[in-house]
mmCIF file of C-alpha atoms (C1' of nucleotides) in Angstrom:
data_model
loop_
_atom_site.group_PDB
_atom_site.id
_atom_site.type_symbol
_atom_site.label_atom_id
_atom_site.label_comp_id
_atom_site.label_asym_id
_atom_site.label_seq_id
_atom_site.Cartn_x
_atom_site.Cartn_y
_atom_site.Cartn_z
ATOM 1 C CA UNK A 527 -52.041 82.098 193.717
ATOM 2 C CA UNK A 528 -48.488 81.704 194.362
ATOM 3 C CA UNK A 529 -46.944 85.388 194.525
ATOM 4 C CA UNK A 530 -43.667 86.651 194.662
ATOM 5 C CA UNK A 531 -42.259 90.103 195.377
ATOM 6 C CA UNK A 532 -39.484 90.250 193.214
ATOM 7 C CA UNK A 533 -38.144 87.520 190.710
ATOM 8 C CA UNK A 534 -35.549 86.076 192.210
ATOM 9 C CA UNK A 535 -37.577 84.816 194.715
ATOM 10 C CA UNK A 536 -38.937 82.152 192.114
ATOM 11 C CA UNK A 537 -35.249 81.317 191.730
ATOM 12 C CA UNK A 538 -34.429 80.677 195.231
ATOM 13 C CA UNK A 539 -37.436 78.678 195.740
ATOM 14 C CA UNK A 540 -35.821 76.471 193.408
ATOM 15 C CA UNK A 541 -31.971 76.249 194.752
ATOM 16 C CA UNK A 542 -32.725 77.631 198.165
ATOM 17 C CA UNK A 543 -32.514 73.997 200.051
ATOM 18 C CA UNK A 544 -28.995 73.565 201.832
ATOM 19 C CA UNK A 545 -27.475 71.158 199.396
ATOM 20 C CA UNK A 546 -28.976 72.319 196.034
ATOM 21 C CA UNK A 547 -26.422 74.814 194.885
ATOM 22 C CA UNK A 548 -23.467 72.288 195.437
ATOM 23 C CA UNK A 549 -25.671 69.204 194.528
ATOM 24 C CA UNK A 550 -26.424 71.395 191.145
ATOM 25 C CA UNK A 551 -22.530 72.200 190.777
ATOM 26 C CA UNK A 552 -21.399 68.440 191.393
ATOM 27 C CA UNK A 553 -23.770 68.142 187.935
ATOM 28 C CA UNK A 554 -22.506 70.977 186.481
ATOM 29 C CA UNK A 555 -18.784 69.428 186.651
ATOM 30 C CA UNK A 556 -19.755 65.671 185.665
ATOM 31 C CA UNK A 557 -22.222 65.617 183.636
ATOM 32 C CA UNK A 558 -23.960 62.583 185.149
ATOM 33 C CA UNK A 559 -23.676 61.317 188.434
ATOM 34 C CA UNK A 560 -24.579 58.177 190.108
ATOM 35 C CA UNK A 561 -26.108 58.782 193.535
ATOM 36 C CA UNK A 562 -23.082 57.066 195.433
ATOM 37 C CA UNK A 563 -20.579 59.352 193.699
ATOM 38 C CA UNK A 564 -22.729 62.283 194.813
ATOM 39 C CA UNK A 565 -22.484 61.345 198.315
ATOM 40 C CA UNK A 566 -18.700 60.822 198.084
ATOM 41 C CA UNK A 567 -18.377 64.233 196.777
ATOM 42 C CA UNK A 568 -20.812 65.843 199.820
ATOM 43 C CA UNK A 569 -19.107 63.647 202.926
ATOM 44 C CA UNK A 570 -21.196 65.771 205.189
ATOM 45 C CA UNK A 571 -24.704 65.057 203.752
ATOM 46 C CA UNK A 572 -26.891 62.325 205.108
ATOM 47 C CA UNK A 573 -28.491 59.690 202.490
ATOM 48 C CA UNK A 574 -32.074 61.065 203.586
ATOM 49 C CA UNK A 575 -31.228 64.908 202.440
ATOM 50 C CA UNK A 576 -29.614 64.165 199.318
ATOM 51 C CA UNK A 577 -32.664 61.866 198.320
ATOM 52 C CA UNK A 578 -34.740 64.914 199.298
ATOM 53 C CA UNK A 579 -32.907 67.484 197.514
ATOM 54 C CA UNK A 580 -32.773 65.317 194.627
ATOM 55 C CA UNK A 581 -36.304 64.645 194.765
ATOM 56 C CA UNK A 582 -37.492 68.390 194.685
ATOM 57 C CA UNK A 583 -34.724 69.430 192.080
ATOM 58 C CA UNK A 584 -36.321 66.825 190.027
ATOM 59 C CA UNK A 585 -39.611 68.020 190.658
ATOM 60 C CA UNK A 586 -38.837 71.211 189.884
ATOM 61 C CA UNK A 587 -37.771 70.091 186.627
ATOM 62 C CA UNK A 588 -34.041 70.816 186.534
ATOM 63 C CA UNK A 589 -32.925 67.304 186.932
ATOM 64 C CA UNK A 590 -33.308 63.942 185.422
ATOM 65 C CA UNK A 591 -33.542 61.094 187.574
ATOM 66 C CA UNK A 592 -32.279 58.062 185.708
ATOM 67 C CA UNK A 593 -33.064 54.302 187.042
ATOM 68 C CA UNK A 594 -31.564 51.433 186.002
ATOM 69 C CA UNK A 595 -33.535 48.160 186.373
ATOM 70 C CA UNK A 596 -30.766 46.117 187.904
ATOM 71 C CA UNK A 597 -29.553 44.437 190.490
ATOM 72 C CA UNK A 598 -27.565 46.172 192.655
ATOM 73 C CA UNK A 599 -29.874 48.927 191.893
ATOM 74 C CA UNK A 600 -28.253 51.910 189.750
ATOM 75 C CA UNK A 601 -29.955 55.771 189.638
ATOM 76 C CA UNK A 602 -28.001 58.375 187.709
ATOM 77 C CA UNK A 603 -28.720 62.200 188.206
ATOM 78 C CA UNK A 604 -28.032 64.729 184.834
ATOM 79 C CA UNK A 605 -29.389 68.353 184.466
ATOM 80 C CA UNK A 606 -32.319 68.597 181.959
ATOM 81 C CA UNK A 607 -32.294 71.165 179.615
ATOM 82 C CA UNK A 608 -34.405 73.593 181.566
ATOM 83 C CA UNK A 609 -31.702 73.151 184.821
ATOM 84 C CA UNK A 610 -28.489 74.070 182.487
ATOM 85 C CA UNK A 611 -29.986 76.985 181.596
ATOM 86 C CA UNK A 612 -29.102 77.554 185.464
ATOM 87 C CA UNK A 613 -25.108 76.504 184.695
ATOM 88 C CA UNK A 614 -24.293 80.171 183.462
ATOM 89 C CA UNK A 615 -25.156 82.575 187.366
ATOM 90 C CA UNK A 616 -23.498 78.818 188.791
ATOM 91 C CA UNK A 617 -20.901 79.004 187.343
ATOM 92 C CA UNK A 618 -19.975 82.188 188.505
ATOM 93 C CA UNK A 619 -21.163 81.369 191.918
ATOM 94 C CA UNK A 620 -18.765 79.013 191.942
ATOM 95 C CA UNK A 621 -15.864 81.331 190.723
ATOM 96 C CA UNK A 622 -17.005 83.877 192.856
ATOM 97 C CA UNK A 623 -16.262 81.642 196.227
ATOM 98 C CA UNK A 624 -12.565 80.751 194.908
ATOM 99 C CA UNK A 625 -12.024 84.515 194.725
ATOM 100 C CA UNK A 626 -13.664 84.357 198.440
ATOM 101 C CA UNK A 627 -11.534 82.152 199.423
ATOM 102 C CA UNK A 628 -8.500 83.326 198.142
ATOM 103 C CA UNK A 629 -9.530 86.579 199.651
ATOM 104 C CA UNK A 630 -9.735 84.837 203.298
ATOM 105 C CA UNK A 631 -6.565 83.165 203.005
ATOM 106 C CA UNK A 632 -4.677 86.021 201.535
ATOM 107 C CA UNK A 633 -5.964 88.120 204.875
ATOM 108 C CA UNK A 634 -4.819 85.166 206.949
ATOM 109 C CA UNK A 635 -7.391 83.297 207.634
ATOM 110 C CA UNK A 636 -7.680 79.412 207.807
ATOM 111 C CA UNK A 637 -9.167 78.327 205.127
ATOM 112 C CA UNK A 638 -9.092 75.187 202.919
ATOM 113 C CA UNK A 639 -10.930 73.404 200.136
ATOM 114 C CA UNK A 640 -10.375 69.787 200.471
ATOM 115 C CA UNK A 641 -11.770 68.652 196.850
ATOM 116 C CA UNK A 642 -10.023 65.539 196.954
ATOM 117 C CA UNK A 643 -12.815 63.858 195.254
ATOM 118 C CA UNK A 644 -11.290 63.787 192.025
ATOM 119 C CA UNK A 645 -10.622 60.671 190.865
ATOM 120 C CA UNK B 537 -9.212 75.660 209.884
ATOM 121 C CA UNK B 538 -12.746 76.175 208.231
ATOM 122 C CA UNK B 539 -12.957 73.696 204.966
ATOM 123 C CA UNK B 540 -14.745 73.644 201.840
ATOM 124 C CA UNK B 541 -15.432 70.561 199.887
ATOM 125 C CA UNK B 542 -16.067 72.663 196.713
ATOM 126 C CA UNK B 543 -15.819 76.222 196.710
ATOM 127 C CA UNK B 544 -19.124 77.094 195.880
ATOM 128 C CA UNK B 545 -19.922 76.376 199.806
ATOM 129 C CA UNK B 546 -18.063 79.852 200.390
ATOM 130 C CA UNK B 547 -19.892 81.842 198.529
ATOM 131 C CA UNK B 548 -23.217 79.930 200.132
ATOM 132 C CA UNK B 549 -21.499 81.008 203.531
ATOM 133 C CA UNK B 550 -22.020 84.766 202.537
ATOM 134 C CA UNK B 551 -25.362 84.803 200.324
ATOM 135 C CA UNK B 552 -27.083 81.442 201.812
ATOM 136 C CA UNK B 553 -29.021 83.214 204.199
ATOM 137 C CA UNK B 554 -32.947 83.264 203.438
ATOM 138 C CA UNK B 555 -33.405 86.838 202.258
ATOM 139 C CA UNK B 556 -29.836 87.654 201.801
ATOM 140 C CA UNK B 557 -29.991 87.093 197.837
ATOM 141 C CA UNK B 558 -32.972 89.214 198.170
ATOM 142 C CA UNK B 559 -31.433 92.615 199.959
ATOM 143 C CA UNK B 560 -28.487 92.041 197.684
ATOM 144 C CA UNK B 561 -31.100 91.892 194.811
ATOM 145 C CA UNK B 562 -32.963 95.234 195.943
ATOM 146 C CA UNK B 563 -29.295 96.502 196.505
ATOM 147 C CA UNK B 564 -27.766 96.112 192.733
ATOM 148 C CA UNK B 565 -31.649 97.338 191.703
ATOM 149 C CA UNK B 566 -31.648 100.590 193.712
ATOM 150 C CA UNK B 567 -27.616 101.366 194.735
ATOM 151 C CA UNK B 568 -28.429 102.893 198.033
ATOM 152 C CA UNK B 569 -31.198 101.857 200.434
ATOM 153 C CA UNK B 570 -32.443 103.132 203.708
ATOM 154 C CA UNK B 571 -33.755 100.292 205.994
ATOM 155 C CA UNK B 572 -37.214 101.505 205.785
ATOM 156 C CA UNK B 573 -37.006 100.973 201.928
ATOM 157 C CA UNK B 574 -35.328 97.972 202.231
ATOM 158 C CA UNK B 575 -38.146 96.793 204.189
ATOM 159 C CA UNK B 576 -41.156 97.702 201.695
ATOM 160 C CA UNK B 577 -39.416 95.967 199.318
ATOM 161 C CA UNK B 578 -39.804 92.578 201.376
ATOM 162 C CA UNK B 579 -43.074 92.639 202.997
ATOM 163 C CA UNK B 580 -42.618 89.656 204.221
ATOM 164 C CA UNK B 581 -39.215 89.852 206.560
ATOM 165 C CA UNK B 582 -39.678 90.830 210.196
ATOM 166 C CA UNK B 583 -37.462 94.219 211.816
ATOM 167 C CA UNK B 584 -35.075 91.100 213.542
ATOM 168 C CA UNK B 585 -34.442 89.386 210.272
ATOM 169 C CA UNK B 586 -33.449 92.407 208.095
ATOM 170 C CA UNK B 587 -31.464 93.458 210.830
ATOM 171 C CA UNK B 588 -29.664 90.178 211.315
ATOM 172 C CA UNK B 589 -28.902 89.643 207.610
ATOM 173 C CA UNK B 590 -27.871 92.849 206.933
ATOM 174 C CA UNK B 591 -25.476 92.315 209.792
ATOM 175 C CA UNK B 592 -23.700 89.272 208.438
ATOM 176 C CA UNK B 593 -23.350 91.069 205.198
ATOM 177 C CA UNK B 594 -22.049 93.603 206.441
ATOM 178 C CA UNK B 595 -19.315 91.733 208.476
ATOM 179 C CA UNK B 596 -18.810 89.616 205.598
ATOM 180 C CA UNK B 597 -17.407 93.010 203.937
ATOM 181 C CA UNK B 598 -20.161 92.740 201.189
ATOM 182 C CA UNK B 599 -22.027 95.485 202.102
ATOM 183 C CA UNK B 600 -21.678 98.713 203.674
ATOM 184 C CA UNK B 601 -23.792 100.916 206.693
ATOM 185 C CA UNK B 602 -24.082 104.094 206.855
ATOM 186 C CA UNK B 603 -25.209 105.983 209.792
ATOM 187 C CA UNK B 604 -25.916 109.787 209.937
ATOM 188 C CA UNK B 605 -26.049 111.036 213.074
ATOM 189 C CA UNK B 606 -29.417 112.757 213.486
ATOM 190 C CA UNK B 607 -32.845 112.537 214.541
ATOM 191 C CA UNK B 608 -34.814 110.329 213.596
ATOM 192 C CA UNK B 609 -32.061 108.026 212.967
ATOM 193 C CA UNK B 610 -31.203 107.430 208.770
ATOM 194 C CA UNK B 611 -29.250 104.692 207.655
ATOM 195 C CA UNK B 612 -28.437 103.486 204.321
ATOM 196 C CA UNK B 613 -26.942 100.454 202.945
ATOM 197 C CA UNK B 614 -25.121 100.111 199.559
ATOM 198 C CA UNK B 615 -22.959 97.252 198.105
ATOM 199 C CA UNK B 616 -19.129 97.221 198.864
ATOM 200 C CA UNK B 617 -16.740 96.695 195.878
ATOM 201 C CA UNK B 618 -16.286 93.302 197.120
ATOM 202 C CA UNK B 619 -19.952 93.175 197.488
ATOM 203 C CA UNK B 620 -20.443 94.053 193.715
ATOM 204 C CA UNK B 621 -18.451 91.436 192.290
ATOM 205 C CA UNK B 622 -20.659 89.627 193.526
ATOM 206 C CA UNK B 623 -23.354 91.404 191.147
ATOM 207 C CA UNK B 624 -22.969 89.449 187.642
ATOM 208 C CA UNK B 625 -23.909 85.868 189.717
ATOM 209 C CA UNK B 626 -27.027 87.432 191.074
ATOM 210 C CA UNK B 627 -28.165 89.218 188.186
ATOM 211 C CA UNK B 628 -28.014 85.911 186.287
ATOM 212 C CA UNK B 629 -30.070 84.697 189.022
ATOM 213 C CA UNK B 630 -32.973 87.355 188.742
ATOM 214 C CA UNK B 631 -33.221 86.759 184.680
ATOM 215 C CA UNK B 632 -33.431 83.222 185.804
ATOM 216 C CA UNK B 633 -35.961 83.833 188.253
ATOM 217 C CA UNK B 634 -38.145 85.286 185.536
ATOM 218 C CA UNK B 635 -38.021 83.033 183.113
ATOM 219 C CA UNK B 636 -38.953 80.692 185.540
ATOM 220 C CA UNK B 637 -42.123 82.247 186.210
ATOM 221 C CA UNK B 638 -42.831 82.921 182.963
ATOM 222 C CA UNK B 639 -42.322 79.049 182.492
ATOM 223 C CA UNK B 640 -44.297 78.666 185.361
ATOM 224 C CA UNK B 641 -47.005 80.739 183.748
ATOM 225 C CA UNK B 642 -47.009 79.883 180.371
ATOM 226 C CA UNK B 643 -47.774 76.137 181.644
ATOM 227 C CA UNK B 644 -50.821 77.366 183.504
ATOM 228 C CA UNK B 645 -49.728 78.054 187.471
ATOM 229 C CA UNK B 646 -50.494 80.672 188.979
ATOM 230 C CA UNK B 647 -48.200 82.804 189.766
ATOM 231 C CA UNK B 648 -47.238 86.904 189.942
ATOM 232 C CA UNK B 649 -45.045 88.858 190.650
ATOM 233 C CA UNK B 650 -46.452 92.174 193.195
ATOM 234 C CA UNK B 651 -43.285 94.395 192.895
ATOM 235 C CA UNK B 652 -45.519 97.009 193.430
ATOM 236 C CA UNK B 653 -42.503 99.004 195.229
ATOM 237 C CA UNK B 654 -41.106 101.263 191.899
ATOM 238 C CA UNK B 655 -41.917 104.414 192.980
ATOM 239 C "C1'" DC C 291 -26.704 50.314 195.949
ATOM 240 C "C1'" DA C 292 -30.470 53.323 196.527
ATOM 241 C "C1'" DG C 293 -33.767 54.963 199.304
ATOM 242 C "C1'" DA C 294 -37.952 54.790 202.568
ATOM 243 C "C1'" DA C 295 -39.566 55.470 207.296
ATOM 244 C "C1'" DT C 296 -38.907 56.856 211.996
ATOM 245 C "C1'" DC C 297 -37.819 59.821 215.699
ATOM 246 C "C1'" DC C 298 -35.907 63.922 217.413
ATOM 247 C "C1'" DA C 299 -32.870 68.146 218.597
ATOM 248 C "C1'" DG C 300 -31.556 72.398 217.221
ATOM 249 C "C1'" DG C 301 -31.222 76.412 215.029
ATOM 250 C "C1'" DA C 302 -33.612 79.404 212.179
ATOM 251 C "C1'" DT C 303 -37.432 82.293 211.922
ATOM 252 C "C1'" DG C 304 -41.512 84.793 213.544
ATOM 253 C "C1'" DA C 305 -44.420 87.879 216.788
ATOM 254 C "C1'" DT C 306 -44.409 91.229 220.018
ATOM 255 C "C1'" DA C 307 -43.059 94.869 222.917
ATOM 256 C "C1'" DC C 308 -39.667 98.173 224.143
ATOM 257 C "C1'" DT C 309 -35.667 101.863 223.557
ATOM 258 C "C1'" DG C 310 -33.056 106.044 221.939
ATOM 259 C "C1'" DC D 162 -36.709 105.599 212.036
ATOM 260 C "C1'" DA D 163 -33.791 102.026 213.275
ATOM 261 C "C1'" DG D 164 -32.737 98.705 216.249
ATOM 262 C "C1'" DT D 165 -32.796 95.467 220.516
ATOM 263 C "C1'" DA D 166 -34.728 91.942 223.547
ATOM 264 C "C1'" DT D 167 -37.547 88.184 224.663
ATOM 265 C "C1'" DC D 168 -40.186 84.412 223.930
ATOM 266 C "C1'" DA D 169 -42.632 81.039 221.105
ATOM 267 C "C1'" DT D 170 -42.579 78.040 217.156
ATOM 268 C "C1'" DC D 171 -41.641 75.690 213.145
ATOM 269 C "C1'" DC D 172 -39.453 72.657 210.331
ATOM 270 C "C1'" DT D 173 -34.999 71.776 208.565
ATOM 271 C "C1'" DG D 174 -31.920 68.534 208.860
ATOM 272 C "C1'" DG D 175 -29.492 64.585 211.432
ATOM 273 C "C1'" DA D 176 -29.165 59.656 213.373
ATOM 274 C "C1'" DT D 177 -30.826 55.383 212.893
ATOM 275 C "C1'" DT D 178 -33.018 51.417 211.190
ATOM 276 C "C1'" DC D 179 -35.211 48.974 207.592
ATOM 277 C "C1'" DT D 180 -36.311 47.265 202.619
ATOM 278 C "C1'" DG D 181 -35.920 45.517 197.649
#
DNA sequence: CAGAATCCAGGATGATACTG
DNA sequence: CAGTATCATCCTGGATTCTG
């Protein structure tokens, strides 16, 4: 009996790992993703964790893992239905940190969002 | 210079500890907290841990401490402004949370939820 | 290109005892 | 009651190498 103390508990158990709030917001953003354009988008993540993350976001049922039977080998990434029901409290994650970040910079600190990813 | 490659990292920087969405959670729930209720509300996190996390928080300017000066010692946390703009994101999170178990549930896992701590 | 399989260090987290 | 200090531990996450 898996038991949790309050409910969002069963929500971080699902986007708690390191990557899987950005990995999620990449998604959110591009609709589909090819695993190379993932990792040009996270520069700092190593091949084995973004297979992992991927793996247990896709296990948990928010994300479709798409393979293409080709040669080179092609995998595509795309939020089911169930994981855009998550895009709403992302989304304002995500606009939450530019107004943190705006915040630190308008106190003077250094701070930067590189985002040059864009293409 | 601290860097972001999308600016959903800075608002992991703040709430991406492991029970900080949690004490945030309790926070927006309840208003005003005193450690000791903080701490039956999370019957899992040790003295250390609350302390620590409600330390970065606190220097993070999302939430506040407030110490009376008596004996025994009371002190209360309670959400900044800056803190409670943070408030709509997590609230999303918590419905989330539930519907997850009640997906969870409905497909046969086990799974509760104790919050026995409304008193 | 995508990812599996190792090995491994480090920080994050926990348990315990102590203080004011 | 709230918090510190210390020590032990786990396991996340990184570097590297290998495969189809």
């Amino acid at each position: 009996m898996k038991t949790f103390n309050i409910p969002v508990e069963a929500a971080l158990e699902v986007i708690g790992g390191k990557w899987k709030v950005v990995i999620l917001c990449h998604l959110i953003d591009h609709g589909t993703l090819r695993t190379s354009e993932l990792k040009k988008r996270m520069p700092n993540i190593t091949q084995k964790m973004l297979t992992q993350q991927l793996r247990e976001l896709e296990s948990d049922g928010v994300l479709e893992r798409i393979v293409y039977n080709q040669v080179p080998p092609k995998v595509e990434y795309k939020l089911t239905d169930y994981g855009t029901s998550l895009a709403p409290a992302l989304q304002m994650l995500c606009s939450w940190g530019e107004q943190h970040i705006e915040k630190a910079v308008s106190e003077g600190e250094d701070v930067m969002v590189l985002s040059g990813a864009e293409e």
